[in-house]
mmCIF file of N, CA and C in Angstrom:
data_model
loop_
_atom_site.group_PDB
_atom_site.id
_atom_site.type_symbol
_atom_site.label_atom_id
_atom_site.label_comp_id
_atom_site.label_asym_id
_atom_site.label_seq_id
_atom_site.Cartn_x
_atom_site.Cartn_y
_atom_site.Cartn_z
ATOM 1 N N MET A 1 2.503 52.523 -72.365
ATOM 2 C CA MET A 1 2.139 53.295 -71.247
ATOM 3 C C MET A 1 1.661 54.739 -71.674
ATOM 4 N N GLU A 2 0.649 55.138 -71.117
ATOM 5 C CA GLU A 2 0.107 56.461 -71.304
ATOM 6 C C GLU A 2 1.020 57.489 -70.914
ATOM 7 N N LYS A 3 1.086 58.683 -71.602
ATOM 8 C CA LYS A 3 2.084 59.737 -71.351
ATOM 9 C C LYS A 3 1.923 60.296 -69.909
ATOM 10 N N LYS A 4 0.700 60.410 -69.460
ATOM 11 C CA LYS A 4 0.503 61.023 -68.120
ATOM 12 C C LYS A 4 0.887 59.941 -67.041
ATOM 13 N N THR A 5 0.724 58.619 -67.326
ATOM 14 C CA THR A 5 1.063 57.662 -66.352
ATOM 15 C C THR A 5 2.582 57.567 -66.394
ATOM 16 N N LEU A 6 3.157 57.704 -67.484
ATOM 17 C CA LEU A 6 4.696 57.566 -67.483
ATOM 18 C C LEU A 6 5.364 58.800 -66.758
ATOM 19 N N ARG A 7 4.787 59.977 -67.023
ATOM 20 C CA ARG A 7 5.301 61.127 -66.205
ATOM 21 C C ARG A 7 5.101 61.036 -64.707
ATOM 22 N N GLU A 8 3.850 60.392 -64.351
ATOM 23 C CA GLU A 8 3.518 60.164 -62.946
ATOM 24 C C GLU A 8 4.518 59.100 -62.349
ATOM 25 N N PHE A 9 4.855 58.045 -63.087
ATOM 26 C CA PHE A 9 5.794 57.071 -62.663
ATOM 27 C C PHE A 9 7.115 57.617 -62.483
ATOM 28 N N ILE A 10 7.565 58.458 -63.404
ATOM 29 C CA ILE A 10 8.954 59.010 -63.294
ATOM 30 C C ILE A 10 9.025 59.925 -62.021
ATOM 31 N N ARG A 11 8.027 60.749 -61.846
ATOM 32 C CA ARG A 11 7.932 61.586 -60.617
ATOM 33 C C ARG A 11 7.899 60.671 -59.376
ATOM 34 N N TYR A 12 7.139 59.648 -59.400
ATOM 35 C CA TYR A 12 7.153 58.697 -58.250
ATOM 36 C C TYR A 12 8.525 58.104 -58.004
ATOM 37 N N CYS A 13 9.208 57.728 -59.044
ATOM 38 C CA CYS A 13 10.530 57.234 -58.841
ATOM 39 C C CYS A 13 11.554 58.289 -58.126
ATOM 40 N N LEU A 14 11.429 59.393 -58.662
ATOM 41 C CA LEU A 14 12.269 60.552 -58.114
ATOM 42 C C LEU A 14 11.898 60.853 -56.623
ATOM 43 N N ILE A 15 10.618 60.920 -56.319
ATOM 44 C CA ILE A 15 10.276 61.072 -54.947
ATOM 45 C C ILE A 15 10.635 59.843 -54.110
ATOM 46 N N GLY A 16 10.397 58.675 -54.742
ATOM 47 C CA GLY A 16 10.806 57.435 -54.110
ATOM 48 C C GLY A 16 12.247 57.426 -53.700
ATOM 49 N N GLY A 17 13.137 57.938 -54.667
ATOM 50 C CA GLY A 17 14.538 57.891 -54.354
ATOM 51 C C GLY A 17 14.876 58.822 -53.209
ATOM 52 N N CYS A 18 14.166 60.026 -53.192
ATOM 53 C CA CYS A 18 14.433 60.950 -52.047
ATOM 54 C C CYS A 18 13.959 60.317 -50.731
ATOM 55 N N THR A 19 12.745 59.747 -50.718
ATOM 56 C CA THR A 19 12.156 59.011 -49.663
ATOM 57 C C THR A 19 13.091 57.886 -49.141
ATOM 58 N N THR A 20 13.566 57.106 -49.996
ATOM 59 C CA THR A 20 14.506 56.051 -49.716
ATOM 60 C C THR A 20 15.867 56.569 -49.158
ATOM 61 N N ALA A 21 16.352 57.662 -49.612
ATOM 62 C CA ALA A 21 17.577 58.261 -49.097
ATOM 63 C C ALA A 21 17.270 58.789 -47.778
ATOM 64 N N ILE A 22 16.171 59.423 -47.464
ATOM 65 C CA ILE A 22 15.816 59.803 -46.089
ATOM 66 C C ILE A 22 15.713 58.623 -45.154
ATOM 67 N N ASN A 23 15.012 57.563 -45.630
ATOM 68 C CA ASN A 23 14.903 56.408 -44.918
ATOM 69 C C ASN A 23 16.207 55.787 -44.430
ATOM 70 N N TYR A 24 17.097 55.605 -45.443
ATOM 71 C CA TYR A 24 18.446 54.982 -45.233
ATOM 72 C C TYR A 24 19.323 55.868 -44.369
ATOM 73 N N PHE A 25 19.255 57.150 -44.568
ATOM 74 C CA PHE A 25 20.079 58.052 -43.799
ATOM 75 C C PHE A 25 19.682 57.957 -42.249
ATOM 76 N N ILE A 26 18.436 57.939 -42.014
ATOM 77 C CA ILE A 26 18.016 57.923 -40.659
ATOM 78 C C ILE A 26 18.177 56.569 -40.060
ATOM 79 N N TYR A 27 17.932 55.472 -40.902
ATOM 80 C CA TYR A 27 18.128 54.070 -40.492
ATOM 81 C C TYR A 27 19.546 53.856 -40.011
ATOM 82 N N ILE A 28 20.558 54.334 -40.872
ATOM 83 C CA ILE A 28 21.923 54.091 -40.547
ATOM 84 C C ILE A 28 22.293 54.931 -39.393
ATOM 85 N N GLY A 29 21.847 56.129 -39.243
ATOM 86 C CA GLY A 29 22.265 56.960 -38.118
ATOM 87 C C GLY A 29 21.609 56.427 -36.753
ATOM 88 N N VAL A 30 20.395 56.028 -36.825
ATOM 89 C CA VAL A 30 19.750 55.422 -35.632
ATOM 90 C C VAL A 30 20.434 54.060 -35.264
ATOM 91 N N LEU A 31 20.665 53.379 -36.269
ATOM 92 C CA LEU A 31 21.377 52.006 -36.078
ATOM 93 C C LEU A 31 22.662 52.092 -35.520
ATOM 94 N N PHE A 32 23.456 53.076 -35.957
ATOM 95 C CA PHE A 32 24.799 53.326 -35.491
ATOM 96 C C PHE A 32 24.715 53.770 -34.020
ATOM 97 N N PHE A 33 23.748 54.682 -33.760
ATOM 98 C CA PHE A 33 23.706 55.336 -32.428
ATOM 99 C C PHE A 33 23.197 54.312 -31.348
ATOM 100 N N PHE A 34 22.199 53.514 -31.763
ATOM 101 C CA PHE A 34 21.600 52.569 -30.771
ATOM 102 C C PHE A 34 22.199 51.125 -30.907
ATOM 103 N N GLN A 35 23.232 50.891 -31.688
ATOM 104 C CA GLN A 35 24.020 49.567 -31.794
ATOM 105 C C GLN A 35 23.038 48.392 -32.002
ATOM 106 N N LYS A 36 22.750 48.096 -33.226
ATOM 107 C CA LYS A 36 22.064 46.923 -33.606
ATOM 108 C C LYS A 36 20.596 46.780 -33.286
ATOM 109 N N LYS A 37 19.974 47.808 -32.935
ATOM 110 C CA LYS A 37 18.609 47.818 -32.745
ATOM 111 C C LYS A 37 17.823 48.210 -34.068
ATOM 112 N N TYR A 38 18.004 47.184 -34.987
ATOM 113 C CA TYR A 38 17.533 47.444 -36.308
ATOM 114 C C TYR A 38 16.072 47.651 -36.585
ATOM 115 N N LEU A 39 15.297 46.983 -35.767
ATOM 116 C CA LEU A 39 13.852 47.188 -35.863
ATOM 117 C C LEU A 39 13.421 48.507 -35.436
ATOM 118 N N PHE A 40 14.019 49.017 -34.270
ATOM 119 C CA PHE A 40 13.845 50.351 -33.717
ATOM 120 C C PHE A 40 14.243 51.332 -34.767
ATOM 121 N N ALA A 41 15.483 51.228 -35.243
ATOM 122 C CA ALA A 41 15.940 52.078 -36.353
ATOM 123 C C ALA A 41 15.036 52.129 -37.496
ATOM 124 N N ASN A 42 14.656 50.885 -38.050
ATOM 125 C CA ASN A 42 13.692 50.889 -39.199
ATOM 126 C C ASN A 42 12.381 51.660 -38.924
ATOM 127 N N THR A 43 11.946 51.492 -37.779
ATOM 128 C CA THR A 43 10.653 52.121 -37.436
ATOM 129 C C THR A 43 10.763 53.625 -37.321
ATOM 130 N N ILE A 44 11.821 54.134 -36.723
ATOM 131 C CA ILE A 44 12.108 55.581 -36.675
ATOM 132 C C ILE A 44 12.286 56.190 -38.134
ATOM 133 N N ALA A 45 13.050 55.479 -38.887
ATOM 134 C CA ALA A 45 13.368 55.935 -40.287
ATOM 135 C C ALA A 45 12.116 55.870 -41.066
ATOM 136 N N TRP A 46 11.237 54.866 -40.891
ATOM 137 C CA TRP A 46 9.901 54.785 -41.572
ATOM 138 C C TRP A 46 9.105 56.060 -41.232
ATOM 139 N N GLY A 47 9.097 56.419 -40.007
ATOM 140 C CA GLY A 47 8.203 57.542 -39.671
ATOM 141 C C GLY A 47 8.539 58.765 -40.373
ATOM 142 N N PHE A 48 9.883 59.219 -40.428
ATOM 143 C CA PHE A 48 10.292 60.335 -41.126
ATOM 144 C C PHE A 48 10.080 60.234 -42.697
ATOM 145 N N ALA A 49 10.422 59.057 -43.224
ATOM 146 C CA ALA A 49 10.247 58.811 -44.629
ATOM 147 C C ALA A 49 8.776 58.903 -45.034
ATOM 148 N N VAL A 50 7.916 58.365 -44.189
ATOM 149 C CA VAL A 50 6.474 58.361 -44.560
ATOM 150 C C VAL A 50 5.779 59.717 -44.535
ATOM 151 N N LEU A 51 6.255 60.589 -43.590
ATOM 152 C CA LEU A 51 5.759 61.899 -43.649
ATOM 153 C C LEU A 51 6.202 62.713 -44.827
ATOM 154 N N PHE A 52 7.480 62.529 -45.251
ATOM 155 C CA PHE A 52 7.978 63.162 -46.465
ATOM 156 C C PHE A 52 7.123 62.594 -47.673
ATOM 157 N N ALA A 53 7.077 61.313 -47.669
ATOM 158 C CA ALA A 53 6.451 60.609 -48.898
ATOM 159 C C ALA A 53 5.001 61.032 -48.996
ATOM 160 N N PHE A 54 4.217 61.192 -47.977
ATOM 161 C CA PHE A 54 2.784 61.600 -48.085
ATOM 162 C C PHE A 54 2.657 62.939 -48.766
ATOM 163 N N TYR A 55 3.363 63.910 -48.266
ATOM 164 C CA TYR A 55 3.302 65.282 -48.850
ATOM 165 C C TYR A 55 3.791 65.273 -50.275
ATOM 166 N N ALA A 56 4.948 64.670 -50.567
ATOM 167 C CA ALA A 56 5.594 64.698 -51.904
ATOM 168 C C ALA A 56 4.728 63.965 -52.814
ATOM 169 N N ASN A 57 4.176 62.788 -52.552
ATOM 170 C CA ASN A 57 3.351 62.035 -53.434
ATOM 171 C C ASN A 57 2.101 62.783 -53.695
ATOM 172 N N LYS A 58 1.498 63.292 -52.613
ATOM 173 C CA LYS A 58 0.201 64.052 -52.848
ATOM 174 C C LYS A 58 0.272 65.203 -53.753
ATOM 175 N N HIS A 59 1.321 65.999 -53.535
ATOM 176 C CA HIS A 59 1.458 67.328 -54.256
ATOM 177 C C HIS A 59 2.266 67.253 -55.570
ATOM 178 N N PHE A 60 3.275 66.384 -55.551
ATOM 179 C CA PHE A 60 4.209 66.382 -56.770
ATOM 180 C C PHE A 60 3.838 65.238 -57.582
ATOM 181 N N VAL A 61 3.600 64.012 -57.154
ATOM 182 C CA VAL A 61 3.442 62.908 -57.989
ATOM 183 C C VAL A 61 2.054 62.792 -58.466
ATOM 184 N N PHE A 62 1.078 62.675 -57.561
ATOM 185 C CA PHE A 62 -0.348 62.417 -57.899
ATOM 186 C C PHE A 62 -1.115 63.819 -58.011
ATOM 187 N N GLN A 63 -0.482 64.917 -57.676
ATOM 188 C CA GLN A 63 -0.957 66.193 -57.742
ATOM 189 C C GLN A 63 -2.408 66.394 -57.313
ATOM 190 N N GLU A 64 -2.637 65.953 -56.089
ATOM 191 C CA GLU A 64 -3.849 66.145 -55.477
ATOM 192 C C GLU A 64 -3.908 67.399 -54.679
ATOM 193 N N THR A 65 -5.017 68.254 -54.757
ATOM 194 C CA THR A 65 -5.077 69.500 -54.060
ATOM 195 C C THR A 65 -6.327 69.608 -53.254
ATOM 196 N N ARG A 66 -6.922 68.407 -52.979
ATOM 197 C CA ARG A 66 -8.161 68.503 -52.125
ATOM 198 C C ARG A 66 -7.863 68.890 -50.718
ATOM 199 N N LYS A 67 -8.853 69.586 -50.147
ATOM 200 C CA LYS A 67 -8.721 70.004 -48.825
ATOM 201 C C LYS A 67 -9.835 69.522 -47.930
ATOM 202 N N GLY A 68 -9.683 69.577 -46.554
ATOM 203 C CA GLY A 68 -10.786 69.159 -45.766
ATOM 204 C C GLY A 68 -10.866 67.705 -45.589
ATOM 205 N N GLY A 69 -12.150 67.173 -45.418
ATOM 206 C CA GLY A 69 -12.503 65.817 -45.069
ATOM 207 C C GLY A 69 -11.927 64.777 -46.027
ATOM 208 N N LYS A 70 -12.016 65.072 -47.235
ATOM 209 C CA LYS A 70 -11.501 64.031 -48.232
ATOM 210 C C LYS A 70 -9.932 63.885 -48.127
ATOM 211 N N SER A 71 -9.308 65.046 -47.748
ATOM 212 C CA SER A 71 -7.895 65.025 -47.692
ATOM 213 C C SER A 71 -7.549 64.236 -46.351
ATOM 214 N N ASP A 72 -8.308 64.383 -45.282
ATOM 215 C CA ASP A 72 -8.155 63.746 -44.067
ATOM 216 C C ASP A 72 -8.263 62.201 -44.277
ATOM 217 N N LYS A 73 -9.261 61.737 -45.048
ATOM 218 C CA LYS A 73 -9.500 60.339 -45.299
ATOM 219 C C LYS A 73 -8.251 59.838 -46.047
ATOM 220 N N GLU A 74 -7.828 60.676 -47.040
ATOM 221 C CA GLU A 74 -6.672 60.294 -47.887
ATOM 222 C C GLU A 74 -5.452 60.073 -46.963
ATOM 223 N N ALA A 75 -5.283 61.048 -46.057
ATOM 224 C CA ALA A 75 -4.007 60.819 -45.182
ATOM 225 C C ALA A 75 -4.166 59.664 -44.224
ATOM 226 N N LEU A 76 -5.408 59.357 -43.727
ATOM 227 C CA LEU A 76 -5.611 58.215 -42.800
ATOM 228 C C LEU A 76 -5.341 57.012 -43.613
ATOM 229 N N SER A 77 -5.832 56.821 -44.891
ATOM 230 C CA SER A 77 -5.611 55.664 -45.654
ATOM 231 C C SER A 77 -4.147 55.461 -46.023
ATOM 232 N N PHE A 78 -3.509 56.657 -46.393
ATOM 233 C CA PHE A 78 -2.020 56.578 -46.648
ATOM 234 C C PHE A 78 -1.145 56.006 -45.501
ATOM 235 N N PHE A 79 -1.409 56.613 -44.291
ATOM 236 C CA PHE A 79 -0.672 56.239 -43.129
ATOM 237 C C PHE A 79 -1.076 54.806 -42.680
ATOM 238 N N THR A 80 -2.261 54.443 -42.782
ATOM 239 C CA THR A 80 -2.690 53.140 -42.453
ATOM 240 C C THR A 80 -2.025 52.064 -43.315
ATOM 241 N N MET A 81 -2.047 52.347 -44.737
ATOM 242 C CA MET A 81 -1.438 51.404 -45.537
ATOM 243 C C MET A 81 -0.003 51.273 -45.415
ATOM 244 N N ARG A 82 0.750 52.510 -45.156
ATOM 245 C CA ARG A 82 2.092 52.459 -44.920
ATOM 246 C C ARG A 82 2.470 51.737 -43.647
ATOM 247 N N LEU A 83 1.581 51.826 -42.631
ATOM 248 C CA LEU A 83 1.798 51.070 -41.396
ATOM 249 C C LEU A 83 1.823 49.582 -41.642
ATOM 250 N N ILE A 84 0.953 49.184 -42.525
ATOM 251 C CA ILE A 84 0.905 47.751 -42.869
ATOM 252 C C ILE A 84 2.255 47.313 -43.562
ATOM 253 N N THR A 85 2.761 48.224 -44.422
ATOM 254 C CA THR A 85 3.986 47.963 -45.109
ATOM 255 C C THR A 85 5.105 47.979 -44.105
ATOM 256 N N LEU A 86 5.036 48.803 -43.066
ATOM 257 C CA LEU A 86 6.027 48.802 -42.031
ATOM 258 C C LEU A 86 6.161 47.440 -41.294
ATOM 259 N N LEU A 87 4.965 47.028 -40.964
ATOM 260 C CA LEU A 87 4.911 45.698 -40.283
ATOM 261 C C LEU A 87 5.497 44.580 -41.173
ATOM 262 N N ILE A 88 5.111 44.600 -42.399
ATOM 263 C CA ILE A 88 5.667 43.568 -43.270
ATOM 264 C C ILE A 88 7.264 43.806 -43.481
ATOM 265 N N GLU A 89 7.682 45.079 -43.541
ATOM 266 C CA GLU A 89 9.056 45.373 -43.600
ATOM 267 C C GLU A 89 9.788 44.848 -42.456
ATOM 268 N N ASN A 90 9.272 45.138 -41.312
ATOM 269 C CA ASN A 90 9.973 44.758 -39.985
ATOM 270 C C ASN A 90 10.097 43.109 -39.923
ATOM 271 N N VAL A 91 8.995 42.397 -40.310
ATOM 272 C CA VAL A 91 9.003 40.983 -40.366
ATOM 273 C C VAL A 91 10.069 40.515 -41.315
ATOM 274 N N LEU A 92 10.056 41.017 -42.547
ATOM 275 C CA LEU A 92 11.064 40.652 -43.521
ATOM 276 C C LEU A 92 12.513 40.957 -43.045
ATOM 277 N N LEU A 93 12.628 42.073 -42.441
ATOM 278 C CA LEU A 93 14.017 42.374 -41.824
ATOM 279 C C LEU A 93 14.397 41.379 -40.822
ATOM 280 N N TYR A 94 13.489 41.074 -39.938
ATOM 281 C CA TYR A 94 13.777 40.070 -38.873
ATOM 282 C C TYR A 94 14.212 38.692 -39.543
ATOM 283 N N VAL A 95 13.454 38.263 -40.572
ATOM 284 C CA VAL A 95 13.723 37.057 -41.302
ATOM 285 C C VAL A 95 15.197 37.123 -41.943
ATOM 286 N N CYS A 96 15.394 38.228 -42.657
ATOM 287 C CA CYS A 96 16.657 38.337 -43.311
ATOM 288 C C CYS A 96 17.851 38.354 -42.395
ATOM 289 N N ILE A 97 17.703 39.095 -41.318
ATOM 290 C CA ILE A 97 18.812 39.345 -40.324
ATOM 291 C C ILE A 97 18.923 38.169 -39.306
ATOM 292 N N GLN A 98 17.822 37.776 -38.771
ATOM 293 C CA GLN A 98 17.975 36.748 -37.646
ATOM 294 C C GLN A 98 17.915 35.295 -38.276
ATOM 295 N N GLN A 99 17.170 35.067 -39.308
ATOM 296 C CA GLN A 99 17.058 33.678 -39.812
ATOM 297 C C GLN A 99 18.070 33.401 -40.811
ATOM 298 N N LEU A 100 18.197 34.408 -41.862
ATOM 299 C CA LEU A 100 19.075 34.174 -42.909
ATOM 300 C C LEU A 100 20.520 34.702 -42.719
ATOM 301 N N GLN A 101 20.607 35.405 -41.554
ATOM 302 C CA GLN A 101 21.995 35.913 -41.154
ATOM 303 C C GLN A 101 22.674 36.924 -42.229
ATOM 304 N N LEU A 102 21.778 37.695 -42.830
ATOM 305 C CA LEU A 102 22.335 38.674 -43.755
ATOM 306 C C LEU A 102 22.614 39.907 -42.992
ATOM 307 N N HIS A 103 23.579 40.723 -43.511
ATOM 308 C CA HIS A 103 23.910 42.005 -42.929
ATOM 309 C C HIS A 103 22.706 42.977 -42.884
ATOM 310 N N SER A 104 22.580 43.761 -41.991
ATOM 311 C CA SER A 104 21.444 44.594 -41.802
ATOM 312 C C SER A 104 21.234 45.578 -42.956
ATOM 313 N N LEU A 105 22.206 46.059 -43.555
ATOM 314 C CA LEU A 105 22.160 47.041 -44.647
ATOM 315 C C LEU A 105 21.696 46.240 -45.988
ATOM 316 N N VAL A 106 22.283 45.021 -46.138
ATOM 317 C CA VAL A 106 21.924 44.245 -47.231
ATOM 318 C C VAL A 106 20.339 43.821 -47.147
ATOM 319 N N SER A 107 19.990 43.505 -45.925
ATOM 320 C CA SER A 107 18.638 43.212 -45.640
ATOM 321 C C SER A 107 17.699 44.286 -46.015
ATOM 322 N N LYS A 108 18.053 45.489 -45.514
ATOM 323 C CA LYS A 108 17.208 46.725 -45.698
ATOM 324 C C LYS A 108 17.087 46.885 -47.169
ATOM 325 N N LEU A 109 18.147 46.691 -48.027
ATOM 326 C CA LEU A 109 18.081 46.951 -49.405
ATOM 327 C C LEU A 109 17.051 45.987 -50.084
ATOM 328 N N ILE A 110 17.264 44.778 -49.742
ATOM 329 C CA ILE A 110 16.359 43.723 -50.252
ATOM 330 C C ILE A 110 14.893 43.942 -49.940
ATOM 331 N N VAL A 111 14.648 44.264 -48.671
ATOM 332 C CA VAL A 111 13.226 44.539 -48.154
ATOM 333 C C VAL A 111 12.676 45.785 -48.836
ATOM 334 N N SER A 112 13.599 46.756 -49.063
ATOM 335 C CA SER A 112 13.065 48.077 -49.606
ATOM 336 C C SER A 112 12.565 47.897 -51.019
ATOM 337 N N VAL A 113 13.161 47.018 -51.839
ATOM 338 C CA VAL A 113 12.641 46.851 -53.158
ATOM 339 C C VAL A 113 11.202 46.322 -53.103
ATOM 340 N N ILE A 114 10.936 45.453 -52.204
ATOM 341 C CA ILE A 114 9.513 44.915 -52.102
ATOM 342 C C ILE A 114 8.602 46.010 -51.651
ATOM 343 N N THR A 115 8.961 46.683 -50.591
ATOM 344 C CA THR A 115 8.064 47.715 -50.028
ATOM 345 C C THR A 115 7.838 48.952 -50.972
ATOM 346 N N ILE A 116 8.872 49.270 -51.749
ATOM 347 C CA ILE A 116 8.723 50.385 -52.719
ATOM 348 C C ILE A 116 7.694 49.947 -53.771
ATOM 349 N N LEU A 117 7.779 48.780 -54.288
ATOM 350 C CA LEU A 117 6.771 48.391 -55.294
ATOM 351 C C LEU A 117 5.336 48.261 -54.655
ATOM 352 N N ALA A 118 5.275 47.805 -53.528
ATOM 353 C CA ALA A 118 3.961 47.654 -52.851
ATOM 354 C C ALA A 118 3.385 49.029 -52.540
ATOM 355 N N ASN A 119 4.169 50.022 -52.051
ATOM 356 C CA ASN A 119 3.861 51.408 -51.837
ATOM 357 C C ASN A 119 3.277 52.013 -53.057
ATOM 358 N N TYR A 120 3.941 51.894 -54.162
ATOM 359 C CA TYR A 120 3.490 52.470 -55.412
ATOM 360 C C TYR A 120 2.043 52.050 -55.842
ATOM 361 N N ILE A 121 1.911 50.747 -55.767
ATOM 362 C CA ILE A 121 0.683 50.155 -56.149
ATOM 363 C C ILE A 121 -0.475 50.703 -55.149
ATOM 364 N N LEU A 122 -0.195 50.750 -53.879
ATOM 365 C CA LEU A 122 -1.144 51.165 -52.895
ATOM 366 C C LEU A 122 -1.507 52.786 -53.179
ATOM 367 N N CYS A 123 -0.506 53.457 -53.419
ATOM 368 C CA CYS A 123 -0.724 54.930 -53.675
ATOM 369 C C CYS A 123 -1.478 55.197 -54.923
ATOM 370 N N LYS A 124 -1.129 54.511 -55.963
ATOM 371 C CA LYS A 124 -1.722 54.697 -57.234
ATOM 372 C C LYS A 124 -3.205 54.188 -57.363
ATOM 373 N N TYR A 125 -3.441 53.006 -56.714
ATOM 374 C CA TYR A 125 -4.865 52.474 -56.935
ATOM 375 C C TYR A 125 -5.642 52.413 -55.739
ATOM 376 N N ALA A 126 -5.114 52.825 -54.598
ATOM 377 C CA ALA A 126 -5.993 52.744 -53.399
ATOM 378 C C ALA A 126 -6.100 54.063 -52.615
ATOM 379 N N ILE A 127 -5.087 54.904 -52.825
ATOM 380 C CA ILE A 127 -5.151 56.157 -51.952
ATOM 381 C C ILE A 127 -5.356 57.385 -52.825
ATOM 382 N N PHE A 128 -4.529 57.713 -53.797
ATOM 383 C CA PHE A 128 -4.618 58.971 -54.527
ATOM 384 C C PHE A 128 -5.332 58.637 -55.870
ATOM 385 N N THR A 129 -6.665 58.151 -55.666
ATOM 386 C CA THR A 129 -7.354 57.869 -56.799
ATOM 387 C C THR A 129 -8.535 58.732 -56.996
ATOM 388 N N GLU A 130 -8.950 59.049 -58.226
ATOM 389 C CA GLU A 130 -10.022 59.916 -58.462
ATOM 390 C C GLU A 130 -11.253 59.133 -59.059
ATOM 391 N N GLU A 131 -11.120 57.851 -59.145
ATOM 392 C CA GLU A 131 -12.156 57.075 -59.804
ATOM 393 C C GLU A 131 -13.375 57.060 -58.921
ATOM 394 N N LYS A 132 -14.510 57.124 -59.433
ATOM 395 C CA LYS A 132 -15.822 56.933 -58.681
ATOM 396 C C LYS A 132 -15.883 55.664 -57.910
ATOM 397 N N GLY A 133 -16.293 55.773 -56.707
ATOM 398 C CA GLY A 133 -16.405 54.579 -55.906
ATOM 399 C C GLY A 133 -15.028 54.055 -55.415
ATOM 400 N N GLY A 134 -14.031 54.829 -55.583
ATOM 401 C CA GLY A 134 -12.708 54.434 -55.073
ATOM 402 C C GLY A 134 -12.633 54.150 -53.655
ATOM 403 N N MET A 135 -11.559 53.597 -53.154
ATOM 404 C CA MET A 135 -11.458 53.330 -51.740
ATOM 405 C C MET A 135 -11.534 54.540 -50.835
ATOM 406 N N ILE A 136 -11.002 55.635 -51.333
ATOM 407 C CA ILE A 136 -10.895 56.766 -50.459
ATOM 408 C C ILE A 136 -12.055 57.729 -50.522
ATOM 409 N N TYR A 137 -12.636 58.068 -51.668
ATOM 410 C CA TYR A 137 -13.790 58.899 -51.727
ATOM 411 C C TYR A 137 -14.426 58.821 -53.143
ATOM 412 N N GLU A 138 -15.582 59.301 -53.172
ATOM 413 C CA GLU A 138 -16.404 59.299 -54.375
ATOM 414 C C GLU A 138 -16.462 60.720 -54.916
ATOM 415 N N GLU A 139 -16.332 60.975 -56.203
ATOM 416 C CA GLU A 139 -16.558 62.263 -56.778
ATOM 417 C C GLU A 139 -18.161 62.498 -56.728
ATOM 418 N N ASN A 140 -18.403 63.812 -56.368
ATOM 419 C CA ASN A 140 -19.809 64.272 -56.354
ATOM 420 C C ASN A 140 -20.121 65.114 -57.564
#
């Protein structure tokens, strides 16, 4: 693994840990307060975690400093792709909790592993990319 890629991956793991902590803290708080509304709790937690993750990944992990239109496209792509992973996460939570009868916190842990890996791949190769002709923007 290239030195830059390794540093980037380590930073991503640190930010991912913080994002996950935010997600779980809010998930547990909302879940406790609203009594077993796990999909609602997951969606609220997702919103806060994604806001944190976007800014932290952009500036700390992938160290993007673009402003203006390119940055707006980047944000739109980030939130769109994360919305897709939210939908997948909610479906997987439903399956784990309703169909497999797993505890909501155990389910959240299992589903988080899948979404964390998917989110890294999406950020690295589809959102915060500088390659020409990339999904987000082209270098001029």
